[in-house]
Coordinates of N, CA and C and ligand atoms in Angstrom, one line a residue:
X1 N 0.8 -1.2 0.0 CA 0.0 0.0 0.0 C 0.9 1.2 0.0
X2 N 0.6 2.0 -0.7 CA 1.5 3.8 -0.6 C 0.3 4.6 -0.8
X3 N 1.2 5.8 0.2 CA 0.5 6.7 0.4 C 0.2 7.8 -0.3
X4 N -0.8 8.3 -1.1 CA -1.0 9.3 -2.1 C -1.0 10.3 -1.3
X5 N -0.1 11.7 -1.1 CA -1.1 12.9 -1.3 C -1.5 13.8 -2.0
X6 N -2.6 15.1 -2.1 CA -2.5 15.5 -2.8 C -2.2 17.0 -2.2
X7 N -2.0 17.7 -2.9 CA -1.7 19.1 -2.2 C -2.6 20.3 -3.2
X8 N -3.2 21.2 -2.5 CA -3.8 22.1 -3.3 C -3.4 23.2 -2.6
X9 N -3.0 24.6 -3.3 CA -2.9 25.4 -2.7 C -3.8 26.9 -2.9
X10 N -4.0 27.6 -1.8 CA -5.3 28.5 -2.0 C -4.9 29.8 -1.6
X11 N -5.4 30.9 -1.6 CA -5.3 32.2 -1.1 C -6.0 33.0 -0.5
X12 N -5.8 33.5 0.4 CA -7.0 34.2 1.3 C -6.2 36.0 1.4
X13 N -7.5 36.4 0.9 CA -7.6 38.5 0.7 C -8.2 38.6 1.9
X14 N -7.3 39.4 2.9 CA -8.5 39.9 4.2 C -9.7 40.7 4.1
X15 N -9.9 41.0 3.0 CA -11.4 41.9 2.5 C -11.0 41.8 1.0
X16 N -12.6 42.3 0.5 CA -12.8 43.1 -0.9 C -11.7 43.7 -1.3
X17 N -11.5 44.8 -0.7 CA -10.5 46.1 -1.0 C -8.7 45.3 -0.8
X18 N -8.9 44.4 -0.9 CA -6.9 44.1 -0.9 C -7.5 43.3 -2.3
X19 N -8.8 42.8 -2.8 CA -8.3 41.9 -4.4 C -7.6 42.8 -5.5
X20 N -7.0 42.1 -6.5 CA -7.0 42.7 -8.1 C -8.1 43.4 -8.6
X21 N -7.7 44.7 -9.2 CA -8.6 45.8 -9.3 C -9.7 44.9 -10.5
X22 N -9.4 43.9 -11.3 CA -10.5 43.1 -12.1 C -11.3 42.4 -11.5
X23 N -10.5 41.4 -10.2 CA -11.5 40.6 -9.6 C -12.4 41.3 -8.0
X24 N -12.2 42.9 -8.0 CA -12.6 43.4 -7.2 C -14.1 43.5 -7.8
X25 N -13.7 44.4 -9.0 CA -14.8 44.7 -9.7 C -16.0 43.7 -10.4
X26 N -15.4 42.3 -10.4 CA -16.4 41.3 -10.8 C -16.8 40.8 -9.7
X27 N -16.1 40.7 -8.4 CA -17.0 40.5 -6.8 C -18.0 41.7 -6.9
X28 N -17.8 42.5 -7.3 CA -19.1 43.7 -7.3 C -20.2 43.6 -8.2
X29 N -19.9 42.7 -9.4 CA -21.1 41.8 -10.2 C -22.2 41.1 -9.3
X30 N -21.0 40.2 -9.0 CA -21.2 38.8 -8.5 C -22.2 39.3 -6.8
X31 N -21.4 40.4 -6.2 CA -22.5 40.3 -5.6 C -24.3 41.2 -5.6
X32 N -24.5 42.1 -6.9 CA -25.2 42.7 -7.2 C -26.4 41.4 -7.7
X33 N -25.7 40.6 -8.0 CA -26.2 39.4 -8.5 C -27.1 38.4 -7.6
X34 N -26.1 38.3 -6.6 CA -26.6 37.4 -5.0 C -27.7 38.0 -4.5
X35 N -27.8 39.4 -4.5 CA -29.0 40.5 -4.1 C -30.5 40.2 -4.8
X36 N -29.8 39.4 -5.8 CA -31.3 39.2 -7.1 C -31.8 37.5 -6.9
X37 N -30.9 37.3 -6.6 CA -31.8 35.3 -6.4 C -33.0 35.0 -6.0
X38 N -33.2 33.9 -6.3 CA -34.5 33.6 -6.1 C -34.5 32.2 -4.9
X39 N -34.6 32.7 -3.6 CA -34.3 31.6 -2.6 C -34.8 31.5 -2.2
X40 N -36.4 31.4 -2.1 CA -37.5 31.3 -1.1 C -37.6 30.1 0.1
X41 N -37.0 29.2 -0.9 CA -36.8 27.7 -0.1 C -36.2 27.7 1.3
X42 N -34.5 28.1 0.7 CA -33.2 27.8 1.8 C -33.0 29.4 2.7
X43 N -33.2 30.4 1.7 CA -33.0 31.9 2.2 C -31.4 31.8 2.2
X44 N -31.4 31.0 0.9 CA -29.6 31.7 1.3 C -29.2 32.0 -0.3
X45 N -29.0 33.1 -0.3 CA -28.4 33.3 -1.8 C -27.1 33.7 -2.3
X46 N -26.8 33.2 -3.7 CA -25.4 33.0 -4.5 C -25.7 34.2 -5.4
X47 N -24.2 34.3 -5.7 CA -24.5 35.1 -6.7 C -23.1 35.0 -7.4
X48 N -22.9 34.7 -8.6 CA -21.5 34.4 -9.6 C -21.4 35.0 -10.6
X49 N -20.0 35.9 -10.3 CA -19.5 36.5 -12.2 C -18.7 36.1 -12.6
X50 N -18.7 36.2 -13.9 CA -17.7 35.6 -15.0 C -17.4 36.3 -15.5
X51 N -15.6 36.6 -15.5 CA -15.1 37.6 -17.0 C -14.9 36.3 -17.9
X52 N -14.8 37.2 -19.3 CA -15.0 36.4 -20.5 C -13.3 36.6 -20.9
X53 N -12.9 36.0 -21.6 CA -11.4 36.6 -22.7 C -12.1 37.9 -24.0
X54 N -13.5 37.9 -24.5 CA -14.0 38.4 -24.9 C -14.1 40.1 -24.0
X55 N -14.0 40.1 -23.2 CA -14.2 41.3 -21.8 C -15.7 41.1 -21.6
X56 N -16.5 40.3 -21.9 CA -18.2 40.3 -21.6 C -18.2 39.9 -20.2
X57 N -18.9 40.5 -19.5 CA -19.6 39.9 -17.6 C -20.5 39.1 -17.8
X58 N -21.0 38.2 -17.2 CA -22.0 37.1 -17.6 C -22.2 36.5 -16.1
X59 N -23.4 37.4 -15.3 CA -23.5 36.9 -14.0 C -24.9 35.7 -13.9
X60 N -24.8 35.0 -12.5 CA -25.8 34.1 -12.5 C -26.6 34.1 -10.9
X61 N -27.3 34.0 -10.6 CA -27.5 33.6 -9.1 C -28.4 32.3 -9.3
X62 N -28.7 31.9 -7.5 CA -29.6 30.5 -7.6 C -30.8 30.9 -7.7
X63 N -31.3 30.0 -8.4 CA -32.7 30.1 -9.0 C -33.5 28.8 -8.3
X64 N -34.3 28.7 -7.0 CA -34.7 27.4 -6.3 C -36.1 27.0 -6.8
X65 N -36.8 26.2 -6.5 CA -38.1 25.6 -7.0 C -38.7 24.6 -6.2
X66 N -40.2 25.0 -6.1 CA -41.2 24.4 -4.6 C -40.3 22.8 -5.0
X67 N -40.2 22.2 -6.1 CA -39.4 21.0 -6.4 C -38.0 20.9 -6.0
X68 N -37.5 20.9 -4.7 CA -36.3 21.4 -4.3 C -34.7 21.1 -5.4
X69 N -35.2 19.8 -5.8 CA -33.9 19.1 -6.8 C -34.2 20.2 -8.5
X70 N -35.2 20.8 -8.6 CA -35.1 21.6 -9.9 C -33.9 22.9 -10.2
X71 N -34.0 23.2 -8.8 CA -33.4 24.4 -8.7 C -32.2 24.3 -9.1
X72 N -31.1 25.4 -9.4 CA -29.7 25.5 -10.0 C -29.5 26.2 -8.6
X73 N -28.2 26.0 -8.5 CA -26.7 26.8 -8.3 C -26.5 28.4 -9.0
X74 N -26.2 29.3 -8.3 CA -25.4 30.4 -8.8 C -24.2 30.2 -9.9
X75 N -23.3 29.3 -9.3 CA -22.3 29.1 -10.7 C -22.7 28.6 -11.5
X76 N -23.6 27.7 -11.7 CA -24.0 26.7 -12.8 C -25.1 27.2 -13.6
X77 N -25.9 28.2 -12.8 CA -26.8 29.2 -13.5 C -25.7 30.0 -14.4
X78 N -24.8 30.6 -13.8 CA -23.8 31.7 -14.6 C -22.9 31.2 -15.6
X79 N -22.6 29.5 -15.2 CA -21.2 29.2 -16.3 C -22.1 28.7 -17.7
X80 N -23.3 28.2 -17.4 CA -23.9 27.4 -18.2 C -24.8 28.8 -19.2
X81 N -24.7 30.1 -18.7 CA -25.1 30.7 -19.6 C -23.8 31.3 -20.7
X82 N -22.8 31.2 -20.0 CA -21.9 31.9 -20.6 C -21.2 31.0 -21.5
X83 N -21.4 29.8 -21.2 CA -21.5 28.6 -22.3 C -22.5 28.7 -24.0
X84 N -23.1 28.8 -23.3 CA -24.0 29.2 -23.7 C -24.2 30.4 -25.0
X85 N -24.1 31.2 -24.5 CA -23.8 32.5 -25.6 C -22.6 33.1 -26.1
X86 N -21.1 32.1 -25.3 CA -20.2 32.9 -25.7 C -19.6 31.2 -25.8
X87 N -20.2 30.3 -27.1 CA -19.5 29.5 -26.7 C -17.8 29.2 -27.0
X88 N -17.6 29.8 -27.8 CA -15.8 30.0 -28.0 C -15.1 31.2 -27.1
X89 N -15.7 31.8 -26.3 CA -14.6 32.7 -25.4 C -14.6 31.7 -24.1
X90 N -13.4 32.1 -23.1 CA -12.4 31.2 -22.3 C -12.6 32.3 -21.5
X91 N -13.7 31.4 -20.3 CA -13.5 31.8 -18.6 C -12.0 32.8 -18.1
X92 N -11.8 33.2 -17.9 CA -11.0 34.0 -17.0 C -11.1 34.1 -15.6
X93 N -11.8 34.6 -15.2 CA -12.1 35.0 -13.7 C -13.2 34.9 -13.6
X94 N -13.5 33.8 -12.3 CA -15.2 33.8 -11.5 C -15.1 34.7 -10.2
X95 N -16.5 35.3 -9.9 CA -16.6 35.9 -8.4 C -17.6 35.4 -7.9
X96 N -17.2 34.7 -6.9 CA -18.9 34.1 -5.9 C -19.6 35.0 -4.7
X97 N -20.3 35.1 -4.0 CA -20.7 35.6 -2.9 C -21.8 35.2 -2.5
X98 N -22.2 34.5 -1.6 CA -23.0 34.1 -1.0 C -22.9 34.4 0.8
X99 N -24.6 34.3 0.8 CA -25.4 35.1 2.1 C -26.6 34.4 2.4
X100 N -27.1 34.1 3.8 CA -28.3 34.0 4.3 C -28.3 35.1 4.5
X101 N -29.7 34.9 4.4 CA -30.9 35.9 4.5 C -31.0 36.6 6.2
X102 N -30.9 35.0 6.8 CA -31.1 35.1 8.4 C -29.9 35.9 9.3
X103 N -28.5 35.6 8.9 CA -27.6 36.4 9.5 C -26.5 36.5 8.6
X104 N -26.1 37.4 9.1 CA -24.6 37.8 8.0 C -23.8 36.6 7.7
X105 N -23.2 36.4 6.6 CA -22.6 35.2 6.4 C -21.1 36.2 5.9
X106 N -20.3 35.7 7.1 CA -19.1 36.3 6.9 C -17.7 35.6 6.7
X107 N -17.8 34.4 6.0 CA -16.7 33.6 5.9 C -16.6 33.2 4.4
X108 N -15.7 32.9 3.7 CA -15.6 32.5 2.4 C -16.6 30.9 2.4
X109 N -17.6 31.2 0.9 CA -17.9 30.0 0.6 C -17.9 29.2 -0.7
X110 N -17.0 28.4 -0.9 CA -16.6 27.3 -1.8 C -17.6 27.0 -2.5
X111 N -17.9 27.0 -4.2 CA -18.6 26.4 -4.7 C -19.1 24.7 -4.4
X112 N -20.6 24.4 -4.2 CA -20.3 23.1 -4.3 C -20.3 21.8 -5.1
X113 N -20.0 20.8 -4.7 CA -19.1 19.4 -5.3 C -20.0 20.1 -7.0
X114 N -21.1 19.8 -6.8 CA -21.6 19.7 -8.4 C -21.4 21.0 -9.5
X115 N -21.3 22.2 -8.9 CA -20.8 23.4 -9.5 C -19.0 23.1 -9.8
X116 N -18.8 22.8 -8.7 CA -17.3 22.7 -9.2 C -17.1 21.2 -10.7
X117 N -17.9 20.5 -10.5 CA -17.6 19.6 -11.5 C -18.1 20.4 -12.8
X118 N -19.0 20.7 -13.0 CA -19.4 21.7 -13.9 C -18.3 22.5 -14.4
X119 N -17.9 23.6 -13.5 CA -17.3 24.3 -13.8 C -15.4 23.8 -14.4
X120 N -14.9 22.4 -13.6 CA -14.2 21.4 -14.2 C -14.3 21.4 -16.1
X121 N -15.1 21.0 -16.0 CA -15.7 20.6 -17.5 C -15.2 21.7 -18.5
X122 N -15.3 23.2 -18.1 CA -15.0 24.2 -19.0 C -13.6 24.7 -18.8
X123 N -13.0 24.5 -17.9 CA -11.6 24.3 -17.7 C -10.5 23.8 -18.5
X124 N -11.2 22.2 -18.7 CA -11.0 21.2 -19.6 C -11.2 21.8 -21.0
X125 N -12.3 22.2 -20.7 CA -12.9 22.6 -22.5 C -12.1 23.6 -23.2
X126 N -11.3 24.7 -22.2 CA -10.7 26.0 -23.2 C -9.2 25.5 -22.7
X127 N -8.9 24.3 -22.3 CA -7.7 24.4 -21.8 C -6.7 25.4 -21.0
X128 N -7.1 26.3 -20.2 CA -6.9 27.4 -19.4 C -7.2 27.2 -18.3
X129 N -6.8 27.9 -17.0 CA -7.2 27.4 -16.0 C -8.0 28.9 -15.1
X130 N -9.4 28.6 -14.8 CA -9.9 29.5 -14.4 C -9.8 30.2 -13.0
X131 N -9.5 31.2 -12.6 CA -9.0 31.5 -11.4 C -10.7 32.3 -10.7
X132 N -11.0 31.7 -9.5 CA -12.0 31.6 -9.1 C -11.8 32.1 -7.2
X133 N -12.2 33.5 -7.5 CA -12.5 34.0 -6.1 C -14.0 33.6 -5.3
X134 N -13.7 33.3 -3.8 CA -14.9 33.3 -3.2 C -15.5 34.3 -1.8
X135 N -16.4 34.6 -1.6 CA -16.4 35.1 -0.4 C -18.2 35.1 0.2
X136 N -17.7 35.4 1.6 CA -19.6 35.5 2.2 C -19.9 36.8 1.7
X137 N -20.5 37.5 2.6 CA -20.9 39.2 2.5 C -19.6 39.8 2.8
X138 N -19.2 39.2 3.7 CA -18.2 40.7 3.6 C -17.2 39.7 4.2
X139 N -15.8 40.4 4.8 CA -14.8 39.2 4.9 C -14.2 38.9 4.5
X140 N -13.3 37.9 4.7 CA -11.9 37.5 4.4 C -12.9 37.3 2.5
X141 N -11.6 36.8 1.8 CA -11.9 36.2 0.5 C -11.1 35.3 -0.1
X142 N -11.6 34.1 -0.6 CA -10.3 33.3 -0.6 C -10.4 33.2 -2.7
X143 N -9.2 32.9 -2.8 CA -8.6 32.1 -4.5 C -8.0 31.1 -4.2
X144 N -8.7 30.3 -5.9 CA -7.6 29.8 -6.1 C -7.4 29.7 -8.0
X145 N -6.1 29.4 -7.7 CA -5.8 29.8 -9.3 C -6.3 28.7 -10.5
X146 N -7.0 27.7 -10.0 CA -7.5 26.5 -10.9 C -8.7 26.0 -10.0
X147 N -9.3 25.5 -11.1 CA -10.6 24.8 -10.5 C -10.1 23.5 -9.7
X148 N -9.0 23.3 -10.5 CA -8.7 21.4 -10.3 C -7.9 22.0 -8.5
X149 N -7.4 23.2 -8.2 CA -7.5 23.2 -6.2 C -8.4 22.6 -5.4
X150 N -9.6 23.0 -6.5 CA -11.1 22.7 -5.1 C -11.4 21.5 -5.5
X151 N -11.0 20.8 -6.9 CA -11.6 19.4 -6.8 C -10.4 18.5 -7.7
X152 N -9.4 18.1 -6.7 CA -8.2 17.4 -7.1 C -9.1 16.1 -7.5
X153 N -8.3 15.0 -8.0 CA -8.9 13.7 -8.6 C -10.3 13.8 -9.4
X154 N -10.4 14.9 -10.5 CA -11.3 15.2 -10.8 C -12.0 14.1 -11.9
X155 N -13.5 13.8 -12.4 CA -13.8 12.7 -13.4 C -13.8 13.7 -14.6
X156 N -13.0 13.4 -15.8 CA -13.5 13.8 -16.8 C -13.3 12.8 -18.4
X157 N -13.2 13.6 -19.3 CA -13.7 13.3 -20.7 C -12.5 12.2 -20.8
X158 N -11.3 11.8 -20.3 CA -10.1 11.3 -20.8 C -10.4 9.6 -20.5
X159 N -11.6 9.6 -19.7 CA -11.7 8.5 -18.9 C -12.8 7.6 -19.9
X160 N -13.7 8.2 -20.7 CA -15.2 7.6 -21.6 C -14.3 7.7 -22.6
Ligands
THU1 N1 -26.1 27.2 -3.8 C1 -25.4 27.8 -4.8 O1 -26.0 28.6 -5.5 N2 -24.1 27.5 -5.0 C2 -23.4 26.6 -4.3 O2 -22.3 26.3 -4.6 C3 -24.0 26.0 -3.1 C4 -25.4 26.2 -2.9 C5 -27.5 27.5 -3.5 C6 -28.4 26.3 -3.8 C7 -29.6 26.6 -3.0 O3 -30.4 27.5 -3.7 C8 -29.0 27.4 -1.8 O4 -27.7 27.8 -2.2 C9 -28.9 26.5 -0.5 O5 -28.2 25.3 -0.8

């Protein structure tokens, strides 16, 4: 038996105002965005921007449904549109932000498993690696410079 590890490395901004003056300004998408969701269910809302290589913003928030499993994700709402309309331009920079409703949500939050597989996929697809800020409302902010940090041993196309 040997032991695998894996190592990912991440970055943490002690606020908004210490990011890159691009990925400040697309947290300022991303969270005008979170302000707009539709969360009646959980009361907690996402909100994701995308710069394009094109320069286009292409934000998304969660969109939930009395059918709990119908609902989308904020990134998956946002990557799958920007797939969508810009399907030859290459992700650059994501900004997340997410918030309950009920109290301030002040800690960075990670897209989850199934956004990040998603968001894998277009990684793969422009061969580039997308650098993907996160944060609560207000707060520390963390990066990382590839999708494949948040989801090492990832499944994709090389395997079918
Ligand atoms: N949610 C997102 O939009 N992105 C994530 O990465 C995690 C969860 C949404 C889904 C649901 O509408 C609410 O947050 C609570 O899970």
């Amino acid at each position: 038996m040997k032991e695998i590890k894996i190592e990912s490395t991440l970055y943490l901004y002690e606020n908004l105002e210490a990011l890159p003056k691009k990925a400040f300004l697309l947290m300022q998408e991303a969270i005008k965005a979170r302000k707009k969701a539709y969360a009646p269910y959980s009361n907690f809302n996402v909100g994701a921007a995308i710069l394009l290589d094109n320069d286009e913003i292409v934000t998304g928030n969660n969109q939930e449904n009395a059918s709990y499993p119908s609902g989308l994700c904020a990134e998956r709402t946002a990557v799958y549109y920007a797939g969508s309309q810009f399907p030859n331009a290459k992700i650059l920079l994501m900004a997340i932000s997410a918030g309950s409703q009920k109290s301030q949500t002040t800690k960075p939050i990670p897209p989850c498993g199934a956004c990040r597989q998603s968001i894998a996929e277009y990684e793969i697809k422009q061969e580039a690696s997308i650098e993907i800020y996160f944060m609560g409302e207000i707060g520390q902010v963390m990066k990382s410079n590839s999708l494949s940090d948040l989801l090492p041993l990832g499944f994709d196309k090389s395997v079918l």
